[in-house]
C-alpha positions as a printed NumPy array, in Angstrom:
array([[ 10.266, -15.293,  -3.234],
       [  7.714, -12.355,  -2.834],
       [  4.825, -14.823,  -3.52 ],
       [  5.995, -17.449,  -0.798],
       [  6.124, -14.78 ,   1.683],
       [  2.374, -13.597,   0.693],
       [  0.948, -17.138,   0.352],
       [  2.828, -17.573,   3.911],
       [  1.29 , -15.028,   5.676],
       [ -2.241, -15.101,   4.251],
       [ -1.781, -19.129,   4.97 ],
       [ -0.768, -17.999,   8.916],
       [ -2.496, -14.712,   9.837],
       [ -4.65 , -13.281,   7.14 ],
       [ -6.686, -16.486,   6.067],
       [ -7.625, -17.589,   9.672],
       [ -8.5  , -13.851,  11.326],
       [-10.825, -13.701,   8.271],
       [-12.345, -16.859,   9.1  ],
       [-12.983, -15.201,  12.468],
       [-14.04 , -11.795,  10.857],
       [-16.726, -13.56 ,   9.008],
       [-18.404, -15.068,  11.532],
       [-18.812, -10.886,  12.632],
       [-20.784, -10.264,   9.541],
       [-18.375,  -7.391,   8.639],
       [-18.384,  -6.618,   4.585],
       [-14.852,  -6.572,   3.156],
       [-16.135,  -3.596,   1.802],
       [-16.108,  -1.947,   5.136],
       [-13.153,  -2.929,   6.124],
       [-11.698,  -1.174,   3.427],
       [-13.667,   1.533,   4.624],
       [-12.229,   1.407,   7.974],
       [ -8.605,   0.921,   7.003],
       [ -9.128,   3.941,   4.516],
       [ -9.963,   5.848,   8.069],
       [ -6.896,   4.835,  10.51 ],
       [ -4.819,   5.889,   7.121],
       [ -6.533,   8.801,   7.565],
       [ -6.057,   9.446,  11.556],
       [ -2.661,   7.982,  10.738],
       [ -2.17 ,  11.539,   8.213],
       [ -3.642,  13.404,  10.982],
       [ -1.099,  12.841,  13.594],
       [  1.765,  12.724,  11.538],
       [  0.944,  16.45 ,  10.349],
       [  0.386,  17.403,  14.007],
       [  3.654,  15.64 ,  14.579],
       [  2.938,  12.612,  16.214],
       [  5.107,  10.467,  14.155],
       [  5.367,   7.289,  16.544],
       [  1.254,   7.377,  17.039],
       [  1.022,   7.995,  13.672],
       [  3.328,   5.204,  12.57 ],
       [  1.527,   2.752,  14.75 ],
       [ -1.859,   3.715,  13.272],
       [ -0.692,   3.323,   9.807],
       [  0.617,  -0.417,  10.657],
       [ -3.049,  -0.998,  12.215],
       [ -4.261,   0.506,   8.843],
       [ -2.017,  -1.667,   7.196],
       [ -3.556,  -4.945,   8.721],
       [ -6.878,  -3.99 ,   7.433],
       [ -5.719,  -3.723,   3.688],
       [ -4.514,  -6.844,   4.187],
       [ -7.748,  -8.547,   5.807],
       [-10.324,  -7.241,   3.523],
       [ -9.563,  -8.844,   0.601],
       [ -8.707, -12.379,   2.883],
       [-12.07 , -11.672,   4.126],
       [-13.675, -11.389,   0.601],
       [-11.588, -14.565,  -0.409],
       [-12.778, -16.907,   2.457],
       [-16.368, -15.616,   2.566],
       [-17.464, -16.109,  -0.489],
       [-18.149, -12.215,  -1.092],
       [-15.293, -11.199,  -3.861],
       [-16.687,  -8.919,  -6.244],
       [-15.296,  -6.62 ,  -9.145],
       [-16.605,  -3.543,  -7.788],
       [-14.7  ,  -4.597,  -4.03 ],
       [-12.12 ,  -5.303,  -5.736],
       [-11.906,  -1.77 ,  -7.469],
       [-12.967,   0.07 ,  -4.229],
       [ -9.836,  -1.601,  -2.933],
       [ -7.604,  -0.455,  -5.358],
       [ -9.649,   3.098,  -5.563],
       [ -9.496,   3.537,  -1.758],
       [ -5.55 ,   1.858,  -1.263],
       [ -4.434,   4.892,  -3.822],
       [ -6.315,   7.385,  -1.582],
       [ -5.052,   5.925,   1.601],
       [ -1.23 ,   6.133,  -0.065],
       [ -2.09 ,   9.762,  -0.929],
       [ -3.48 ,  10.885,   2.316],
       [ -0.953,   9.463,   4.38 ],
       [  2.017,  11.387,   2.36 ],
       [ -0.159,  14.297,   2.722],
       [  0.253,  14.164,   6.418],
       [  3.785,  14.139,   5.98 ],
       [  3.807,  16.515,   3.654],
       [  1.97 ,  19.034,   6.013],
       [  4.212,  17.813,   8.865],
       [  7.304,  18.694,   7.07 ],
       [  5.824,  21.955,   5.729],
       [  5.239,  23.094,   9.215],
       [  8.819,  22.677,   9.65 ],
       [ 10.292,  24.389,   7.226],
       [ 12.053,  20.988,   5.994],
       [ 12.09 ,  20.759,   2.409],
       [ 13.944,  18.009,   1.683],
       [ 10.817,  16.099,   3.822],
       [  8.451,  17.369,   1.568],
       [ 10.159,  16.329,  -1.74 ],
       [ 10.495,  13.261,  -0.765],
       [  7.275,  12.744,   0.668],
       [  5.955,  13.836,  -2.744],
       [  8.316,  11.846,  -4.902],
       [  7.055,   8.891,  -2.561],
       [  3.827,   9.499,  -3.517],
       [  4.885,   9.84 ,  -7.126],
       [  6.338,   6.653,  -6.608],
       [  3.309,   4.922,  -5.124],
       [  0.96 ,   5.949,  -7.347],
       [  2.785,   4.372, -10.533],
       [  3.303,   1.143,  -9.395],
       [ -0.317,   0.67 ,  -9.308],
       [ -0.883,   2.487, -12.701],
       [  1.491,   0.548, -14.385],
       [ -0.217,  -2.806, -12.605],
       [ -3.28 ,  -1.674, -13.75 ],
       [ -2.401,  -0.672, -17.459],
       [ -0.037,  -3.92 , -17.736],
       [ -3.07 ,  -5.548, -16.402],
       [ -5.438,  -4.354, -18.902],
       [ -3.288,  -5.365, -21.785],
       [ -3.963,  -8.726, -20.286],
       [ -0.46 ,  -8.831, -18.105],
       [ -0.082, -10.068, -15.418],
       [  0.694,  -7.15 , -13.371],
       [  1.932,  -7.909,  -9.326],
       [  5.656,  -8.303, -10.169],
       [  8.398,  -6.118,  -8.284],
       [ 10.461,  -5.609,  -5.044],
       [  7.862,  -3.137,  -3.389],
       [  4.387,  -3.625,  -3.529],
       [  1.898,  -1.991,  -1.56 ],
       [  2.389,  -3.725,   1.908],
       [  6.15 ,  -3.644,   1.704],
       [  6.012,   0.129,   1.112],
       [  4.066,   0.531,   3.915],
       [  6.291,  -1.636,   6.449],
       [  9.134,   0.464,   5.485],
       [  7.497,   3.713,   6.052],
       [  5.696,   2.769,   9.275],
       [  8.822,   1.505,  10.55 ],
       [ 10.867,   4.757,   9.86 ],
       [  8.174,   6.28 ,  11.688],
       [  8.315,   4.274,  14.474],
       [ 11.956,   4.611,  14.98 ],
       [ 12.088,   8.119,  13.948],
       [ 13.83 ,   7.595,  10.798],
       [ 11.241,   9.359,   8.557],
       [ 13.4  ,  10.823,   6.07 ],
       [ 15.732,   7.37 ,   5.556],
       [ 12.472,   5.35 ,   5.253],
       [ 10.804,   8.073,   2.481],
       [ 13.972,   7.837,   0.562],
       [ 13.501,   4.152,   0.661],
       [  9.887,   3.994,  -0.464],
       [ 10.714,   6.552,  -3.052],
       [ 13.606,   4.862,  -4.352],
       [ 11.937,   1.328,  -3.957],
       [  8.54 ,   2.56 ,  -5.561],
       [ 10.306,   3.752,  -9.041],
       [ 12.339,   0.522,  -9.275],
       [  8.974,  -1.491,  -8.978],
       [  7.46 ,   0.794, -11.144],
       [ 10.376,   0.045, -13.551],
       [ 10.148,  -3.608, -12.786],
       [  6.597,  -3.773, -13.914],
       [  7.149,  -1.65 , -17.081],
       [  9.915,  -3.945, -18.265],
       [  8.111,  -7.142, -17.33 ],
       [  5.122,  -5.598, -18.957],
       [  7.312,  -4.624, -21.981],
       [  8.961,  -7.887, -22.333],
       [  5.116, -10.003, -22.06 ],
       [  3.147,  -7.499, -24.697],
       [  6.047,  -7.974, -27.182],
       [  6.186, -11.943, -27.525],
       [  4.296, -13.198, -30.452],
       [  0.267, -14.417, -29.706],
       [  0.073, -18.387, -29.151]])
């Protein structure tokens, strides 16, 4: 079901904005770039405490994580080292952003913010470990209820209505399942016998 909905929405936004974005001459290397730097003014203003603007920056953020690899795709420029900038800079963007909730919830004296905001990151960081080990074993490795771009729907919208603390609950509890997911898919795949 999770692969209909991507192939949907690369088929109806992602493919043709790239399409225009090429024509620009933009690198999908720099839009990484960029969406690694709303992800960071997205941490800024949620540790000053603008959690709406900072939401609504990390959704913007969001839409360039999803371009920049469209981009590559329909431009002809996909390369192994884009693709592991992608993955280098999507862990940093994960890590910055929860430490701008971190510091916001720090400032407040509001520890149950920041241990969720840490096991969220926690979270985040081994789905896309496990992906990448399963991956190396020669696994397939994109399997799971919470990838990347649902993780960071959830968590922009909770900042956007002001439910910060449900949505990092969420993540945090959705992230370890996936994580889980992966590791048992992973699990089951390396143990059947070689063809």
């Amino acid at each position: 079901m999770r692969s209909r909905a991507k192939a949907l929405l690369t088929r109806v936004f992602a493919d043709p904005v790239a399409r225009l974005l090429a024509r620009t001459g933009v690198t999908p290397n720099a839009l990484t770039l960029m969406g690694l730097g709303l992800s960071a003014a997205a941490a800024v203003l949620l540790g000053l405490g603008y959690i709406f603007s900072g939401g609504a920056v990390l959704l913007v953020a969001g839409l360039f994580d999803v371009l920049d690899g469209a981009l590559a795709r329909v431009s002809g420029r996909a390369s192994r080292f884009g693709a592991l900038l992608d993955s280098t800079v999507d862990r940093v963007a994960e890590a910055v952003v929860f430490f701008g909730l971190t510091w916001y919830f720090l400032t407040r004296n509001e520890e149950l913010g920041v241990m969720l905001a840490y096991a969220a990151l926690v979270g985040s960081l081994l789905v896309s470990y496990v992906r990448a080990r399963a991956e190396g074993l020669g696994v397939p490795g994109e399997v799971g209820i919470a990838a990347r771009p649902e993780r960071v729907v959830l968590l922009a919208l909770g900042l956007l209505t002001g439910l910060v603390v449900p949505a990092l609950a969420l993540v945090s509890l959705l992230a370890f399942i996936t994580a889980g997911q992966r590791l048992a898919y992973a699990g089951r795949r390396t143990r059947e016998p070689a063809p």
